[in-house]
């Protein structure tokens, strides 16, 4: 992994200290990251889930998206939401959350902060 | 630190103008400054890369000397040398003499180097230190390293008129070959000699790159490095200069048997080898390095560190990031070319046809692709995904279907880029020439120049902490790290 990707994963571990953060090299210097035990809010069943995403080797210049909510999570009431679609990610059923950062500042918009923002958005859908 | 000879210094035109204004304000007196420079070790020698200058204030930092005419104060030297060593930059003390095209250190200068530089070298963590002396159109230097003391061979000013300064006038150019007679009527034997001394890199040998390759060879560029991983395909034949059906192995790739089609694709000629054949036909004396590789891989990108100019002729945003890094980190001017056809997602009707020629100088406001918004963070991400992921994310209907491409559009952007190179190195640009990015909208027959909008904290072109500007080998390029 590139030093920037390693630092990003360390920051995620520090910020999500109550969760388990797993990572796997993607063969290019980036990583597939999975954060488990996340509270995704009362609108979803189950309310605790994992989130996966890929950090590319050109991070922090490359945006981190989409994020994938793993483990067959369903919205209570069953209605669909804009920006969320059912996909398969790395052989797992997942909800794909496509939240692009159009004005990304590589110095401040880190992978950890992006995850915080995406989860916040998903909880409040 | 191992030092490869010769040693040169490269400085962008903006920084050079600031330095010149400080050293030559019109009072015919002597003035001083410090240059903080990055370092790059290349096969062509050691390149010092000017990142910042610190003008010494007369009477405060630059005062009458006890042994020589003037000297930098001990506190100014200490402050600047501390800064340089904390940033892993090379400390270069600068002053000026009178005269125009010849300059040399005085005996007092050389004596002061002997007194001061061994101590400075000890506190610089092995990074070279040195001194430069300027006349208006000449520069000489002495670089102190742990392996010895070496002269500065030349100084390159990179900008609208990219040129070299030497300690004294160079020998008159040799008479150019007869075939270049019409060239020399435009830019003289000296212009032709400058072109023959250039090492130019072309990244991407598709439609645009293959045109550049042929024109630059005919122009008399002495050394071309071409980089592309791709092989010739039947659909390339209407665009790639010199490519034949034999290169594309069309009798195999058109076979009714799948295995034979696959075999044909595997044995088709690499685009760089077609380009090499074309270039050597145009100029048998050319030095040509054809690299089958991807600029996204560090070993390939690092081949470019000692180039004089870079052409980027690929469609990829990820390679734009590497190109922009190379331009600013190693102070190598370059140009990105491309053609784009956009269409309505649903009706498939063509909505826009345009070509872009984006000249990039390594200076604030020099056309940085990052500042121009030409390296979207989202595309750096999406281009890394595989076809299934791209489909899932609805980036494209089918990422395996190629984009429209026509040779006449390639010509439009490539011709401007090749002419820009010629004008820059032969000094033919007007000083008022607008160096903005050029967009040509074919449907409207309209030409636009996009002025630079520099970001003061740009991670590539600014000098904010950690930015790439002139950092040389101290920073990793934004390339793939394979096999780790």
XYZ file of C-alpha atoms in Angstrom:
609
model
C 0.000 0.000 0.000
C 1.118 3.581 -0.546
C 2.092 5.500 2.624
C -0.944 7.761 2.052
C -3.332 4.777 1.991
C -1.726 3.311 5.130
C -2.163 6.677 6.883
C -5.811 6.837 5.764
C -6.532 3.408 7.250
C -4.789 4.379 10.497
C -6.991 7.480 10.681
C -10.115 5.373 10.121
C -9.018 3.025 12.932
C -8.496 6.001 15.254
C -11.819 7.637 14.388
C -13.846 4.403 14.483
C -12.144 2.972 17.551
C -15.293 1.048 18.577
C -15.380 -0.789 15.235
C -13.189 -3.404 13.666
C -11.382 -2.066 10.611
C -10.128 -4.652 8.128
C -8.050 -3.950 5.025
C -6.832 -5.906 2.037
C -4.318 -4.711 -0.555
C -5.756 -4.161 -4.017
C -2.484 -4.971 -5.808
C -1.946 -1.394 -7.018
C -1.034 0.354 -3.783
C -4.624 0.967 -2.712
C -6.791 -1.078 -0.361
C -10.234 -2.565 0.127
C -11.401 -1.502 3.579
C -14.230 -2.885 5.677
C -15.473 -1.262 8.890
C -17.741 -3.488 10.966
C -20.137 -2.741 13.836
C -21.426 0.590 12.543
C -24.673 2.096 13.764
C -26.639 2.883 10.598
C -29.749 4.114 12.390
C -33.303 2.993 13.132
C -34.526 3.188 9.511
C -32.628 0.008 8.647
C -32.795 -3.644 9.522
C -30.383 -4.625 11.001
C -29.377 -1.292 12.545
C -25.761 -2.366 13.017
C -23.881 -3.193 9.835
C -20.563 -3.151 8.040
C -19.396 -0.695 5.424
C -16.859 -1.464 2.698
C -15.067 0.779 0.202
C -11.889 0.992 -1.828
C -9.148 3.553 -1.342
C -7.329 3.990 -4.659
C -3.541 4.264 -4.975
C -3.847 7.916 -6.053
C -5.522 8.809 -2.729
C -5.773 11.494 -1.346
C -6.153 13.032 -4.819
C -8.639 10.308 -5.768
C -12.063 10.508 -4.148
C -13.243 7.585 -1.983
C -16.609 6.332 -3.251
C -18.916 4.536 -3.551
C -19.412 3.029 -0.116
C -21.144 -0.321 0.330
C -23.390 -1.252 3.252
C -22.913 -4.993 3.579
C -24.911 -7.914 4.886
C -28.362 -7.754 3.305
C -29.436 -4.535 5.021
C -33.017 -3.481 4.150
C -34.834 -0.256 4.777
C -37.745 -0.641 7.134
C -40.937 -0.122 5.168
C -39.130 -1.292 2.032
C -39.114 2.013 0.101
C -36.174 2.765 -2.195
C -33.961 5.825 -1.762
C -32.259 8.043 -4.307
C -28.508 7.445 -4.470
C -28.810 3.925 -3.082
C -28.870 0.801 -5.197
C -28.698 -2.911 -4.616
C -25.470 -4.409 -6.026
C -22.963 -7.155 -5.436
C -19.622 -5.956 -4.057
C -16.778 -8.416 -3.761
C -19.196 -11.366 -3.839
C -21.414 -9.858 -1.154
C -24.912 -8.461 -1.341
C -24.631 -4.734 -0.686
C -26.310 -1.351 -0.817
C -24.201 0.978 -2.936
C -24.067 4.580 -1.688
C -22.732 6.861 -4.438
C -21.680 10.099 -2.758
C -19.147 11.875 -4.940
C -17.157 14.825 -3.565
C -17.292 17.408 -6.329
C -14.957 19.873 -4.631
C -12.562 17.574 -2.891
C -9.747 19.131 -0.878
C -7.120 16.390 -0.561
C -5.624 18.061 2.501
C -8.820 17.900 4.561
C -11.310 15.506 2.914
C -9.822 12.289 4.226
C -11.240 8.781 3.816
C -12.209 8.739 7.513
C -14.138 12.027 7.335
C -15.789 10.905 4.113
C -17.016 7.752 5.852
C -18.422 9.843 8.708
C -20.279 12.069 6.224
C -21.606 9.175 4.132
C -22.909 7.336 7.213
C -24.523 10.520 8.488
C -26.238 11.001 5.114
C -27.382 7.364 5.033
C -28.793 7.517 8.570
C -30.815 10.610 7.705
C -32.252 9.421 4.419
C 24.446 11.326 -1.659
C 25.888 10.138 -4.988
C 26.277 12.938 -7.475
C 25.961 12.303 -11.188
C 27.683 14.800 -13.465
C 27.074 17.254 -14.986
C 25.148 19.360 -12.463
C 22.543 21.821 -13.734
C 19.965 24.124 -12.176
C 16.448 24.557 -13.552
C 14.291 27.529 -12.598
C 10.853 28.592 -13.812
C 10.593 31.885 -15.677
C 8.458 33.532 -12.965
C 10.996 32.828 -10.233
C 13.865 33.782 -12.559
C 12.245 37.154 -13.318
C 11.893 37.830 -9.586
C 15.529 36.947 -9.047
C 16.665 39.065 -12.005
C 14.662 42.067 -10.759
C 16.305 41.731 -7.361
C 19.845 41.271 -8.679
C 19.628 43.845 -11.478
C 17.392 46.710 -10.299
C 19.306 49.159 -12.535
C 21.781 50.477 -9.965
C 24.741 48.491 -11.359
C 25.522 47.358 -7.810
C 25.876 43.892 -6.303
C 22.928 42.157 -4.606
C 22.395 38.796 -2.955
C 19.776 36.075 -2.467
C 19.362 32.401 -1.647
C 17.734 29.747 -3.834
C 16.230 26.671 -2.144
C 16.315 23.805 -4.633
C 15.084 20.228 -4.873
C 17.347 17.550 -6.336
C 16.894 14.892 -8.977
C 19.537 12.331 -9.924
C 19.096 11.221 -13.519
C 21.029 9.415 -16.206
C 21.760 12.821 -17.784
C 23.226 14.218 -14.563
C 22.129 15.898 -11.341
C 19.313 18.387 -11.746
C 18.894 21.044 -9.069
C 15.349 22.418 -9.158
C 14.656 25.929 -7.860
C 11.635 25.883 -5.525
C 11.877 29.204 -3.699
C 14.061 32.299 -3.627
C 14.851 34.435 -0.612
C 16.099 37.900 -1.639
C 18.615 39.371 0.822
C 17.718 42.908 1.871
C 20.541 45.328 1.087
C 22.168 46.736 4.218
C 20.383 44.211 6.444
C 21.044 40.724 5.054
C 23.598 41.710 2.402
C 26.234 44.006 3.855
C 29.790 45.265 3.153
C 32.162 42.324 3.663
C 35.264 42.195 5.806
C 37.206 40.366 3.081
C 35.176 40.939 -0.112
C 32.938 43.724 -1.442
C 29.650 42.449 0.016
C 28.522 39.336 1.912
C 25.397 37.692 3.226
C 25.169 38.133 6.993
C 25.805 35.106 9.188
C 22.257 35.254 10.555
C 20.712 35.308 7.052
C 22.877 32.356 5.990
C 21.973 30.465 9.166
C 18.235 31.119 8.752
C 18.107 30.082 5.090
C 20.436 27.106 5.416
C 18.422 25.834 8.411
C 15.247 26.148 6.371
C 16.807 24.281 3.426
C 18.122 21.432 5.536
C 14.771 21.109 7.367
C 13.036 20.759 3.969
C 15.740 18.523 2.399
C 16.454 21.270 -0.118
C 19.763 22.392 -1.529
C 21.028 25.795 -0.269
C 22.419 28.009 -3.047
C 23.801 31.471 -2.226
C 23.448 33.864 -5.141
C 24.960 37.223 -6.081
C 25.571 39.169 -9.251
C 28.455 40.785 -11.094
C 28.375 43.279 -13.941
C 28.539 42.273 -17.602
C 26.140 40.545 -19.938
C 27.086 37.122 -21.292
C 30.159 36.097 -19.260
C 30.567 35.669 -15.534
C 32.904 33.976 -13.075
C 33.528 33.935 -9.345
C 36.158 36.393 -8.123
C 39.143 35.141 -6.063
C 37.396 36.649 -2.999
C 34.243 34.650 -3.825
C 36.194 31.397 -4.144
C 38.072 32.070 -0.896
C 34.788 32.673 0.942
C 33.397 29.363 -0.416
C 36.414 27.547 1.032
C 35.850 29.193 4.399
C 32.096 28.651 4.597
C 30.894 25.666 2.577
C 32.619 22.763 4.355
C 30.769 23.781 7.550
C 27.463 24.308 5.704
C 27.813 20.909 4.056
C 28.235 19.292 7.464
C 24.927 20.655 8.744
C 23.006 19.954 5.517
C 22.585 16.202 6.126
C 24.680 15.424 3.059
C 22.546 17.542 0.734
C 24.729 19.616 -1.618
C 25.187 23.338 -0.991
C 26.656 25.898 -3.320
C 26.935 29.327 -4.810
C 25.875 30.972 -8.060
C 26.991 34.175 -9.663
C 24.975 35.914 -12.357
C 25.579 38.374 -15.138
C 22.473 39.539 -17.021
C 22.585 36.615 -19.474
C 25.113 34.272 -17.882
C 25.405 32.136 -14.772
C 28.237 30.218 -13.135
C 28.088 28.023 -10.069
C 30.111 25.916 -7.705
C 28.377 22.997 -5.988
C 29.841 21.481 -2.832
C 28.969 17.845 -2.201
C 30.261 15.107 0.090
C 31.991 13.656 -3.009
C 33.780 16.850 -4.027
C 33.276 20.310 -5.504
C 31.814 20.540 -9.004
C 30.995 23.356 -11.407
C 27.411 24.086 -12.441
C 27.292 23.169 -16.127
C 24.344 25.384 -17.040
C 21.132 26.934 -15.799
C 17.844 26.301 -17.617
C 15.054 28.857 -17.481
C 11.732 27.115 -18.166
C 8.927 29.207 -19.600
C 7.623 30.928 -22.685
C 11.225 31.139 -23.899
C 12.931 28.092 -22.459
C 16.670 28.689 -22.636
C 20.013 27.898 -21.090
C 22.494 30.235 -19.420
C 26.194 29.327 -19.311
C 29.235 30.986 -17.686
C 30.362 32.223 -21.106
C 29.026 32.260 -24.677
C 28.932 28.829 -26.295
C 30.677 27.967 -29.556
C 28.824 28.974 -32.706
C 26.370 26.243 -33.797
C 27.431 23.781 -36.459
C 25.942 24.326 -39.887
C 22.683 22.362 -40.050
C 22.141 19.534 -42.509
C 20.827 20.504 -45.924
C 17.453 18.852 -45.239
C 16.804 21.455 -42.533
C 17.534 24.402 -44.833
C 13.933 25.673 -44.704
C 13.808 25.281 -40.914
C 16.942 27.317 -40.386
C 15.482 30.137 -42.411
C 12.963 30.440 -39.565
C 15.042 29.787 -36.449
C 18.653 29.569 -37.653
C 21.312 26.885 -37.181
C 21.159 27.650 -33.464
C 17.434 26.785 -33.356
C 18.018 23.525 -35.202
C 20.869 22.658 -32.835
C 18.660 23.362 -29.812
C 15.965 21.031 -31.194
C 18.508 18.311 -31.929
C 19.659 18.486 -28.297
C 16.164 17.957 -26.831
C 14.868 14.830 -25.148
C 11.108 14.769 -25.644
C 8.667 12.253 -24.178
C 5.375 11.244 -25.805
C 2.964 9.418 -23.509
C 0.287 7.643 -25.561
C 0.974 6.722 -29.194
C -2.613 6.627 -30.402
C -4.075 9.111 -32.883
C -2.631 12.315 -31.386
C 0.624 10.836 -30.113
C 1.507 9.142 -33.408
C 1.072 12.431 -35.275
C 3.347 14.195 -32.780
C 5.866 11.394 -33.125
C 6.168 11.839 -36.880
C 6.224 15.659 -36.803
C 8.801 15.870 -34.004
C 11.052 13.424 -35.836
C 10.825 15.499 -38.988
C 11.398 18.671 -36.971
C 14.789 17.235 -35.988
C 14.224 16.532 -32.287
C 17.298 14.554 -31.261
C 15.855 12.110 -28.734
C 12.288 10.803 -28.434
C 10.998 8.541 -25.680
C 7.623 6.984 -26.489
C 5.506 5.260 -23.849
C 2.419 3.130 -24.469
C 1.363 -0.350 -23.359
C -1.166 -0.875 -26.140
C -0.993 -2.841 -29.371
C -2.312 -1.814 -32.785
C -5.914 -2.772 -33.448
C -7.792 -2.682 -36.758
C -9.849 0.299 -35.531
C -6.588 2.269 -35.012
C -5.557 2.063 -38.668
C -7.357 5.240 -39.811
C -5.568 7.268 -37.107
C -2.163 5.869 -36.186
C 0.526 7.211 -38.474
C 2.443 4.390 -40.170
C 0.316 1.536 -38.788
C -0.469 -1.211 -41.304
C -2.756 -4.224 -41.482
C 0.352 -6.324 -40.911
C 0.904 -4.488 -37.596
C -2.709 -5.111 -36.588
C -2.557 -8.770 -37.725
C -5.954 -8.286 -39.288
C -6.005 -11.699 -40.979
C -5.878 -13.231 -37.499
C -8.073 -10.770 -35.594
C -10.794 -11.075 -38.272
C -10.780 -14.883 -38.077
C -14.002 -16.741 -37.383
C -12.206 -18.662 -34.631
C -12.120 -16.966 -31.269
C -8.742 -18.472 -30.284
C -7.155 -17.137 -33.465
C -8.642 -13.684 -32.855
C -7.209 -13.724 -29.339
C -3.842 -14.879 -30.669
C -3.889 -12.092 -33.281
C -4.489 -9.455 -30.602
C -1.611 -10.883 -28.574
C 0.909 -10.739 -31.418
C -0.162 -7.424 -32.995
C 2.589 -4.774 -33.005
C 2.953 -2.449 -30.040
C 2.106 1.149 -30.915
C 5.518 2.359 -29.706
C 7.303 0.040 -32.143
C 5.263 1.386 -35.057
C 6.169 4.896 -33.830
C 9.861 3.997 -33.641
C 9.776 2.755 -37.251
C 8.107 5.995 -38.396
C 10.535 8.208 -36.453
C 13.659 6.453 -37.711
C 12.423 6.725 -41.278
C 11.905 10.463 -40.796
C 15.251 10.977 -39.052
C 17.728 8.070 -39.187
C 20.013 9.900 -36.704
C 17.368 10.104 -33.984
C 17.916 8.474 -30.578
C 14.676 6.603 -29.978
C 13.542 4.796 -26.823
C 10.298 2.843 -27.290
C 8.872 1.727 -23.945
C 6.041 -0.769 -23.718
C 4.628 0.353 -20.415
C 2.170 2.477 -18.506
C 3.038 5.884 -17.059
C 0.928 4.902 -14.037
C 3.745 2.544 -13.046
C 6.578 4.240 -11.160
C 9.500 2.667 -13.086
C 8.007 3.961 -16.352
C 7.116 7.419 -15.001
C 10.606 7.793 -13.551
C 12.105 7.463 -17.049
C 10.704 10.921 -17.728
C 12.537 12.798 -14.951
C 15.305 14.083 -17.207
C 13.175 15.028 -20.224
C 13.087 18.535 -21.662
C 9.410 18.374 -22.619
C 6.461 15.988 -22.137
C 3.499 15.398 -24.432
C 0.544 13.674 -22.807
C -1.703 12.139 -25.451
C -3.783 9.636 -23.475
C -7.463 9.664 -22.546
C -6.869 8.825 -18.910
C -7.362 11.228 -16.014
C -5.086 9.085 -13.844
C -2.215 9.649 -16.280
C -2.988 13.396 -16.180
C -2.292 13.312 -12.437
C 1.102 11.675 -13.038
C 1.877 14.108 -15.904
C 0.997 17.141 -13.757
C 3.160 15.765 -10.954
C 6.122 15.271 -13.316
C 5.787 18.795 -14.735
C 5.792 20.477 -11.328
C 7.982 18.148 -9.304
C 10.756 18.022 -11.908
C 10.202 21.426 -13.603
C 9.620 19.920 -17.055
C 7.189 21.851 -19.269
C 4.565 19.798 -21.075
C 1.322 19.788 -22.937
C -1.777 17.634 -22.671
C -3.737 17.081 -25.852
C -7.065 15.443 -26.461
C -10.262 15.358 -28.462
C -13.690 14.745 -27.010
C -17.052 13.993 -28.570
C -20.015 14.150 -26.233
C -23.440 12.772 -27.022
C -26.886 12.694 -25.471
C -27.151 9.682 -23.197
C -30.573 8.718 -24.474
C -30.820 9.882 -28.095
C -27.107 9.293 -28.896
C -27.121 12.562 -30.792
C -23.748 14.331 -30.859
C -23.893 17.349 -28.564
C -20.346 18.664 -28.669
C -17.057 18.080 -30.476
C -13.976 19.777 -29.105
C -10.226 19.472 -28.893
C -7.987 20.693 -26.097
C -4.335 21.755 -26.057
C -3.300 22.460 -22.493
C 0.237 23.791 -22.190
C 1.575 23.452 -18.646
C 4.570 25.356 -17.277
C 5.848 24.539 -13.790
C 4.914 27.861 -12.214
C 1.958 29.389 -10.369
C -0.554 30.304 -13.099
C 1.412 28.222 -15.613
C -1.620 26.191 -16.694
C -1.559 23.546 -13.925
C -4.133 20.844 -14.800
C -5.170 20.527 -11.152
C -5.953 24.257 -10.897
C -7.808 24.059 -14.226
C -10.118 21.370 -12.833
C -8.863 18.899 -15.448
C -8.085 16.182 -12.880
C -11.456 15.453 -11.217
C -11.044 13.439 -8.001
C -14.103 11.362 -8.911
C -12.563 10.250 -12.221
C -9.321 9.266 -10.486
C -11.511 6.942 -8.499
C -13.817 5.621 -11.197
C -11.040 4.868 -13.694
C -9.599 2.442 -11.144
C -12.725 0.322 -11.035
C -13.194 -2.753 -13.178
C -15.855 -2.903 -15.914
C -18.489 -4.494 -13.660
C -17.987 -1.867 -10.961
C -18.163 0.930 -13.523
C -21.392 -0.511 -14.910
C -22.824 -0.806 -11.385
C -21.989 2.809 -10.735
C -23.667 3.924 -13.983
C -20.624 5.865 -15.080
C -21.054 4.650 -18.632
C -23.512 2.457 -20.454
C -20.791 0.104 -21.581
C -17.214 0.927 -20.671
C -15.926 -1.570 -23.238
C -17.294 0.441 -26.148
C -14.667 2.875 -27.420
C -15.280 6.609 -27.665
C -15.578 8.328 -31.057
C -12.209 9.330 -32.501
C -11.265 10.924 -35.821
C -7.795 11.839 -37.100
C -8.723 15.394 -38.114
C -9.583 16.186 -34.493
C -6.314 14.642 -33.300
C -4.477 16.845 -35.804
C -6.058 20.004 -34.424
C -4.790 19.571 -30.880
C -1.485 17.912 -31.814
C -0.497 20.613 -34.335
C -0.881 23.372 -31.750
C 1.129 21.359 -29.217
C 4.028 20.630 -31.602
C 4.151 24.258 -32.715
C 4.192 25.382 -29.070
C 7.242 23.209 -28.401
C 9.073 24.642 -31.426
C 8.226 28.255 -30.497
C 9.210 27.803 -26.822
C 12.649 26.367 -27.447
C 13.579 28.621 -30.369
C 12.460 31.791 -28.595
C 9.904 32.770 -31.222
C 6.941 33.489 -28.960
C 6.011 37.154 -28.567
C 6.486 38.211 -24.946
C 2.765 39.074 -24.945
C 1.697 35.620 -26.229
C -1.291 34.199 -24.343
C -0.253 30.794 -23.005
C -3.719 29.764 -21.765
C -5.287 26.408 -22.570
C -6.752 26.335 -26.077
C -10.159 24.744 -26.687
C -11.384 24.335 -30.224
C -15.117 23.729 -30.628
C -15.458 22.096 -34.029
C -19.262 22.324 -34.380
C -19.288 26.056 -33.716
C -15.947 26.655 -35.461
C -14.970 28.553 -32.321
C -11.615 28.858 -30.573
C -11.466 29.649 -26.841
C -8.471 30.370 -24.653
C -8.989 29.420 -21.039
C -6.985 31.630 -18.691
C -5.327 29.972 -15.690
C -6.993 30.287 -12.305
C -4.245 29.324 -9.868
C -5.130 27.817 -6.531
C -2.791 29.341 -3.902
C -2.716 26.042 -2.014
C -2.503 23.743 -5.033
C -0.750 20.490 -4.072
C 1.157 20.538 -7.388
C 2.051 24.070 -8.542
C 2.095 26.120 -5.315
C 4.928 26.185 -2.794
C 2.709 25.446 0.206
C 4.157 22.891 2.616
C 4.290 19.438 1.055
C 3.446 20.603 -2.477
C 5.233 18.957 -5.395
C 6.755 22.072 -6.930
C 10.484 21.410 -7.584
C 10.724 18.696 -4.944
C 12.514 16.327 -7.335
C 13.316 12.878 -5.989
C 12.188 13.788 -2.445
C 8.544 12.936 -3.234
C 6.999 9.726 -4.576
C 5.113 10.124 -7.861
C 1.361 9.312 -7.674
C 1.934 5.943 -9.329
C 0.858 2.363 -8.717
C 2.862 0.279 -6.269
C 2.875 -3.215 -7.737
C 3.635 -6.417 -5.914
C 3.523 -5.212 -2.338
